Amino acid sequence: MPDALDPTPYDALLLLSFGGPEGPDDVVPFLENVTRGRGIPKERLKEVGQHYFLFGGVSPINAQNRALLDALREDFADHGLDLPVYWGNRNWAPYLTDTLREMVADGRRRILVLATSAYASYSGCRQYRENLADALATLEAEGLELPRIDKLRHYFNHPGFVEPMIDGVLRSLADLPEDVRAGAHIAFTTHSIPTSAADTSGPVEAHGEGGAYVEQHLDVAQLIADAVRERTGVDHPWRLVYQSRSGAPHIPWLEPDICDHLQERHAAGVPAVVMAPIGFVSDHMEVLYDLDTEATAKAGELGLPVRRSATVGADPRFAAAVRELILERAAVERGQGATPCALGALGPSHHVCPVGCCPARAPRPAAAGADSPYA
């Protein structure tokens, strides 16, 4: 195998994701997994689950992960990258611990992890690392030989992630009525998180108001807005806004909410809005309900034309980006030079999460980082 396509020392890739129910009977057990330890009554979970019941109790995330797995395997085969791909979830089958157990049985000893979250945050990075540590602890208790696990760096500004989103915004703008297209506003959306979690996201040196989480999203939004201007000749106004807030009302979360933003933009006389969910890898429930259902209904009440641009999903450019990230990390592990690919002002992210990066409120072991107990 040519050096350029050499994944050693790694012998497998693990796609690590959130998981979701695949039928009505799965909804409440899935939400019990998501909220374990918070003491939320089952009746309340049934209320929360109405979003899923509107779609037959099926979250689209699992089907989208299967499509991404197919895209990755196809890309790897087409380019001669001999690396098997596995899949494990945090909250639903296939569960992470079961997948790692399968990988150990298959003889996998150096595993790279691709998380379906592109940005730095506790829930999008460190919590997955905690999940990995929990799974490794279980395997260790079972007497199994533990693999070494590393996590691919954040890919929010990789061209293979950004370019599909640029195309999605361009398509959405082109789909607007011609008389409102030039004046359309772009609302770049991502998942709201507590402001305290945002402020401590990323490495310690990035902590501050909004932390790395907000800074990274703003960088991507600027990249897309600049590309749209260059390709259309129109400088569309834009703002980073938030969606999918949960938790106690008295705890501050990132704002403004997308629905509030739509109302404010309508009152300001904006003729149309494109909602661009840059914080999400695929069209999972937060996109389907919070944008396609709730925010679109709000826009309908206002008489405001809106379009929702596509997420990256299983775009072949994203699959190619994952291949490039794997080869980059493998070269680093072999002590060879690698030129990380990144757009925008922030440059490539760190390969290894440093101590103090995206801390939890209550410290827990986390694998695949500088503070990993499983080095």
Coordinates of C-alpha atoms in Angstrom, one line a residue:
M1 CA 0.0 0.0 0.0
P2 CA 1.4 3.5 -0.9
D3 CA 2.5 5.6 2.1
A4 CA -0.2 8.2 1.2
L5 CA -2.9 5.6 2.0
D6 CA -1.3 4.0 4.9
P7 CA -3.5 4.0 8.0
T8 CA -1.0 2.3 10.4
P9 CA -0.8 2.2 13.3
Y10 CA -4.6 2.2 13.2
D11 CA -6.5 -1.0 12.3
A12 CA -10.1 0.3 12.5
L13 CA -12.4 3.3 12.4
L14 CA -15.3 3.7 14.9
L15 CA -18.2 6.0 13.9
L16 CA -19.4 7.2 17.3
S17 CA -22.9 8.9 17.4
F18 CA -25.8 9.8 19.6
G19 CA -28.3 7.1 18.6
G20 CA -32.0 7.4 18.3
P21 CA -35.3 5.3 18.5
E22 CA -36.4 3.3 15.5
G23 CA -40.0 2.7 16.5
P24 CA -42.7 4.0 18.9
D25 CA -41.8 1.4 21.6
D26 CA -38.2 2.6 21.6
V27 CA -38.9 6.3 22.3
V28 CA -39.3 6.3 26.1
P29 CA -36.5 3.7 26.7
F30 CA -34.3 5.8 24.5
L31 CA -35.1 9.0 26.4
E32 CA -34.5 7.1 29.7
N33 CA -31.0 6.4 28.4
V34 CA -30.5 10.1 27.4
T35 CA -31.6 11.4 30.8
R36 CA -30.3 8.7 33.1
G37 CA -29.4 9.9 36.5
R38 CA -31.6 13.1 36.3
G39 CA -34.7 11.6 37.9
I40 CA -37.1 12.6 35.2
P41 CA -40.5 10.8 35.6
K42 CA -41.6 8.5 32.8
E43 CA -44.7 10.6 32.2
R44 CA -42.6 13.6 31.5
L45 CA -40.5 11.6 29.1
K46 CA -43.6 10.6 27.2
E47 CA -44.4 14.3 26.8
V48 CA -40.9 15.0 25.5
G49 CA -41.2 12.1 23.2
Q50 CA -44.0 13.7 21.2
H51 CA -41.5 15.1 18.8
Y52 CA -40.5 11.5 17.9
F53 CA -44.1 10.2 17.9
L54 CA -44.9 12.8 15.2
F55 CA -42.4 10.9 13.0
G56 CA -43.7 7.4 13.9
G57 CA -41.3 7.1 16.8
V58 CA -38.3 6.9 14.4
S59 CA -35.4 9.3 14.6
P60 CA -33.7 9.7 11.2
I61 CA -30.2 9.7 12.8
N62 CA -29.6 5.9 12.6
A63 CA -30.6 5.7 8.9
Q64 CA -28.3 8.7 8.2
N65 CA -25.4 7.0 10.0
R66 CA -25.9 3.9 7.9
A67 CA -25.7 6.1 4.8
L68 CA -22.5 7.7 6.1
L69 CA -21.1 4.2 6.8
D70 CA -21.8 3.2 3.3
A71 CA -20.2 6.4 1.9
L72 CA -17.1 5.9 4.0
R73 CA -16.7 2.3 3.0
E74 CA -17.2 3.2 -0.7
D75 CA -14.7 6.0 -0.5
F76 CA -12.1 3.9 1.3
A77 CA -12.5 1.1 -1.2
D78 CA -12.3 3.4 -4.2
H79 CA -9.0 4.9 -2.9
G80 CA -7.4 1.7 -1.6
L81 CA -7.6 2.5 2.1
D82 CA -7.9 -0.8 3.9
L83 CA -9.6 0.1 7.1
P84 CA -12.7 -1.5 8.5
V85 CA -15.5 0.8 9.8
Y86 CA -17.6 0.0 12.8
W87 CA -20.5 1.9 14.4
G88 CA -21.5 2.5 18.0
N89 CA -23.9 4.9 19.8
R90 CA -24.2 6.6 23.1
N91 CA -27.9 6.1 23.7
W92 CA -29.3 3.3 21.4
A93 CA -28.3 0.2 19.5
P94 CA -25.7 -0.5 18.3
Y95 CA -24.4 0.5 21.7
L96 CA -20.8 1.7 22.0
T97 CA -19.7 -1.0 24.6
D98 CA -21.1 -3.8 22.4
T99 CA -19.3 -2.4 19.4
L100 CA -16.0 -2.1 21.2
R101 CA -16.4 -5.7 22.5
E102 CA -17.0 -6.8 18.9
M103 CA -13.9 -4.9 17.7
V104 CA -11.7 -6.5 20.4
A105 CA -13.0 -9.9 19.4
D106 CA -12.1 -9.1 15.8
G107 CA -8.5 -8.3 16.9
R108 CA -8.7 -4.5 16.6
R109 CA -6.0 -2.9 18.8
R110 CA -5.6 0.7 17.5
I111 CA -8.9 2.4 16.9
L112 CA -9.6 5.8 15.5
V113 CA -12.9 7.5 16.4
L114 CA -15.0 9.7 14.3
A115 CA -17.7 11.5 16.4
T116 CA -20.7 12.9 14.6
S117 CA -20.1 16.3 16.1
A118 CA -17.8 18.8 14.4
Y119 CA -17.2 21.4 17.1
A120 CA -15.7 21.6 20.6
S121 CA -18.1 21.3 23.5
Y122 CA -18.7 19.1 26.5
S123 CA -21.6 17.2 24.9
G124 CA -20.0 17.1 21.4
C125 CA -16.6 16.0 22.5
R126 CA -15.7 15.3 26.1
Q127 CA -18.9 13.4 26.8
Y128 CA -18.1 11.0 24.0
R129 CA -14.7 10.6 25.5
E130 CA -16.3 9.8 28.8
N131 CA -18.5 7.3 27.0
L132 CA -15.4 5.7 25.6
A133 CA -13.8 5.5 29.1
D134 CA -16.9 3.9 30.5
A135 CA -16.9 1.3 27.7
L136 CA -13.3 0.5 28.2
A137 CA -13.8 0.2 32.0
T138 CA -16.5 -2.4 31.3
L139 CA -14.3 -4.4 28.9
E140 CA -11.4 -4.2 31.5
A141 CA -13.8 -5.6 34.1
E142 CA -14.6 -8.5 31.8
G143 CA -10.9 -9.3 31.5
L144 CA -10.6 -8.3 27.8
E145 CA -7.5 -6.9 26.2
L146 CA -8.1 -3.1 25.8
P147 CA -7.5 -1.4 22.5
R148 CA -5.8 2.0 22.3
I149 CA -8.3 4.6 21.2
D150 CA -7.7 8.0 19.6
K151 CA -10.2 10.5 18.4
L152 CA -10.0 12.4 15.1
R153 CA -9.7 16.2 15.5
H154 CA -12.6 18.6 15.1
Y155 CA -13.4 19.0 11.5
F156 CA -15.7 22.0 11.5
N157 CA -13.4 24.0 9.1
H158 CA -12.3 21.1 6.8
P159 CA -13.2 21.9 3.2
G160 CA -15.1 18.6 2.9
F161 CA -17.4 19.7 5.7
V162 CA -17.8 23.4 4.7
E163 CA -18.2 23.1 0.9
P164 CA -21.4 20.9 1.0
M165 CA -22.9 23.5 3.4
I166 CA -22.0 26.3 1.0
D167 CA -23.8 24.4 -1.8
G168 CA -26.8 23.9 0.4
V169 CA -27.2 27.6 1.2
L170 CA -26.8 28.4 -2.5
R171 CA -29.5 25.9 -3.5
S172 CA -31.8 27.3 -0.8
L173 CA -31.3 30.9 -2.0
A174 CA -32.0 29.9 -5.5
D175 CA -35.2 28.2 -4.4
L176 CA -36.6 31.4 -2.9
P177 CA -38.9 33.5 -5.1
E178 CA -36.8 35.9 -7.2
D179 CA -38.4 39.0 -5.7
V180 CA -37.1 38.2 -2.2
R181 CA -33.9 36.3 -3.0
A182 CA -31.5 39.2 -3.0
G183 CA -32.7 40.6 0.3
A184 CA -32.7 37.2 2.1
H185 CA -31.1 36.9 5.5
I186 CA -29.1 33.8 6.4
A187 CA -29.7 32.4 9.9
F188 CA -26.9 29.9 10.7
T189 CA -28.2 27.6 13.4
T190 CA -26.6 25.3 15.9
H191 CA -27.7 23.5 19.1
S192 CA -28.0 25.8 22.1
I193 CA -26.0 24.8 25.1
P194 CA -25.7 26.4 28.6
T195 CA -23.6 29.5 28.5
S196 CA -21.4 28.1 31.2
A197 CA -20.6 25.1 28.9
A198 CA -20.0 27.4 26.0
D199 CA -17.7 29.6 28.0
T200 CA -15.5 26.6 29.0
S201 CA -15.5 24.9 25.6
G202 CA -12.2 24.1 23.8
P203 CA -8.7 24.2 25.4
V204 CA -8.2 26.4 28.5
E205 CA -6.7 29.2 26.5
A206 CA -9.9 29.4 24.4
H207 CA -12.2 29.8 27.4
G208 CA -14.1 33.0 27.8
E209 CA -17.4 34.4 26.5
G210 CA -18.7 31.7 24.2
G211 CA -15.5 29.8 24.2
A212 CA -14.4 27.7 21.3
Y213 CA -17.9 26.5 20.6
V214 CA -19.2 30.0 19.5
E215 CA -15.9 31.0 17.9
Q216 CA -15.8 27.9 15.7
H217 CA -19.4 28.3 14.6
L218 CA -18.8 32.0 13.8
D219 CA -15.8 31.1 11.7
V220 CA -17.8 28.6 9.7
A221 CA -20.7 31.0 9.2
Q222 CA -18.2 33.6 7.9
L223 CA -16.7 31.2 5.5
I224 CA -20.1 30.3 4.1
A225 CA -21.3 33.9 3.9
D226 CA -18.1 34.9 2.1
A227 CA -18.4 32.0 -0.4
V228 CA -22.0 32.9 -1.1
R229 CA -21.0 36.5 -1.8
E230 CA -18.2 35.5 -4.1
R231 CA -20.4 33.1 -6.1
T232 CA -23.6 35.2 -6.3
G233 CA -22.3 38.8 -6.1
V234 CA -24.8 39.4 -3.2
D235 CA -23.7 40.2 0.3
H236 CA -26.4 38.5 2.4
P237 CA -26.7 39.6 6.0
W238 CA -26.4 36.8 8.6
R239 CA -26.4 35.9 12.2
L240 CA -25.5 32.8 14.3
V241 CA -28.6 31.7 16.2
Y242 CA -29.6 28.7 18.3
Q243 CA -32.2 26.0 18.6
S244 CA -33.2 22.9 20.6
R245 CA -32.8 24.5 24.0
S246 CA -33.7 22.2 26.9
G247 CA -33.1 22.2 30.7
A248 CA -34.3 24.3 33.5
P249 CA -35.6 27.8 32.4
H250 CA -33.5 29.6 35.0
I251 CA -30.2 28.4 33.6
P252 CA -28.9 30.7 30.9
W253 CA -28.4 29.1 27.4
L254 CA -27.0 30.6 24.2
E255 CA -29.5 32.9 22.4
P256 CA -31.3 34.1 20.3
D257 CA -33.5 31.1 19.6
I258 CA -34.3 30.6 15.9
C259 CA -38.1 31.3 16.3
D260 CA -37.4 34.5 18.2
H261 CA -34.9 35.5 15.5
L262 CA -37.4 34.8 12.7
Q263 CA -39.9 37.1 14.4
E264 CA -37.3 39.8 15.0
R265 CA -36.1 39.7 11.3
H266 CA -39.7 39.8 10.1
A267 CA -40.4 42.9 12.2
A268 CA -37.2 44.5 10.8
G269 CA -38.6 44.0 7.2
V270 CA -36.4 41.2 6.0
P271 CA -38.2 39.6 3.0
A272 CA -37.0 36.0 3.5
V273 CA -34.7 33.8 5.5
V274 CA -32.5 30.8 4.8
M275 CA -32.0 28.6 7.8
A276 CA -28.6 26.9 7.6
P277 CA -28.0 24.2 10.3
I278 CA -24.2 24.4 10.3
G279 CA -24.0 22.8 13.8
F280 CA -25.4 19.4 12.7
V281 CA -23.7 16.7 10.6
S282 CA -27.0 15.3 9.4
D283 CA -30.8 15.9 9.3
H284 CA -31.6 14.3 12.6
M285 CA -34.5 15.1 14.9
E286 CA -33.4 18.5 16.0
V287 CA -33.3 19.6 12.4
L288 CA -36.5 17.8 11.4
Y289 CA -38.6 19.1 14.2
D290 CA -37.0 22.3 15.5
L291 CA -36.4 23.7 12.0
D292 CA -38.6 21.9 9.5
T293 CA -41.6 21.7 11.8
E294 CA -41.5 24.3 14.5
A295 CA -39.5 27.2 13.0
T296 CA -41.1 26.7 9.6
A297 CA -44.5 26.9 11.2
K298 CA -43.5 30.1 12.9
A299 CA -42.4 31.6 9.6
G300 CA -45.7 30.6 8.1
E301 CA -47.6 32.4 10.9
L302 CA -45.5 35.5 10.1
G303 CA -45.9 35.2 6.3
L304 CA -42.1 35.1 6.0
P305 CA -40.7 32.9 3.2
V306 CA -38.1 30.5 4.6
R307 CA -35.9 27.7 3.2
R308 CA -33.8 25.3 5.2
S309 CA -30.5 24.3 3.6
A310 CA -29.1 20.8 3.7
T311 CA -26.7 19.4 6.2
V312 CA -23.6 17.5 5.1
G313 CA -24.9 14.0 5.8
A314 CA -23.3 11.4 3.6
D315 CA -21.9 13.8 1.0
P316 CA -18.9 12.2 -0.8
R317 CA -16.8 15.2 0.0
F318 CA -17.3 14.6 3.7
A319 CA -16.4 10.9 3.3
A320 CA -13.3 12.1 1.5
A321 CA -12.5 14.5 4.3
V322 CA -12.7 11.7 6.9
R323 CA -10.3 9.7 4.8
E324 CA -7.9 12.7 4.7
L325 CA -8.2 13.2 8.5
I326 CA -7.4 9.5 9.1
L327 CA -4.3 9.6 7.0
E328 CA -3.3 12.9 8.6
R329 CA -3.6 11.5 12.1
A330 CA -1.9 8.2 11.1
A331 CA 1.1 10.1 9.7
V332 CA 1.4 12.1 12.9
E333 CA 1.3 8.9 15.0
R334 CA 4.1 7.4 12.9
G335 CA 6.2 10.6 13.5
Q336 CA 5.9 11.7 9.9
G337 CA 5.1 15.2 8.7
A338 CA 1.4 16.0 7.9
T339 CA -0.1 19.2 6.6
P340 CA -3.6 19.6 8.2
C341 CA -6.3 20.9 5.9
A342 CA -8.4 23.7 7.3
L343 CA -10.2 26.8 6.1
G344 CA -10.9 30.1 7.9
A345 CA -9.1 32.1 10.5
L346 CA -8.8 29.4 13.3
G347 CA -6.6 26.8 11.6
P348 CA -6.7 23.1 12.4
S349 CA -7.8 21.8 15.8
H350 CA -5.5 19.9 18.1
H351 CA -5.1 16.2 17.6
V352 CA -5.2 15.3 21.3
C353 CA -7.7 17.1 23.6
P354 CA -5.6 18.8 26.3
V355 CA -6.2 18.7 30.0
G356 CA -9.0 21.1 30.9
C357 CA -10.6 21.0 27.5
C358 CA -14.4 21.2 27.6
P359 CA -14.6 20.2 31.3
A360 CA -17.5 18.5 32.9
R361 CA -19.3 19.9 36.0
A362 CA -18.4 16.7 37.9
P363 CA -15.0 15.3 36.7
R364 CA -15.1 11.9 35.2
P365 CA -12.5 9.7 33.4
A366 CA -12.3 10.5 29.6
A367 CA -10.5 8.4 27.1
A368 CA -8.7 9.5 23.9
G369 CA -7.2 12.7 25.4
A370 CA -4.2 14.0 27.3
D371 CA -5.9 13.1 30.6
S372 CA -6.9 9.6 29.5
P373 CA -6.5 6.8 32.1
Y374 CA -6.2 4.5 29.1
A375 CA -3.0 5.8 27.4

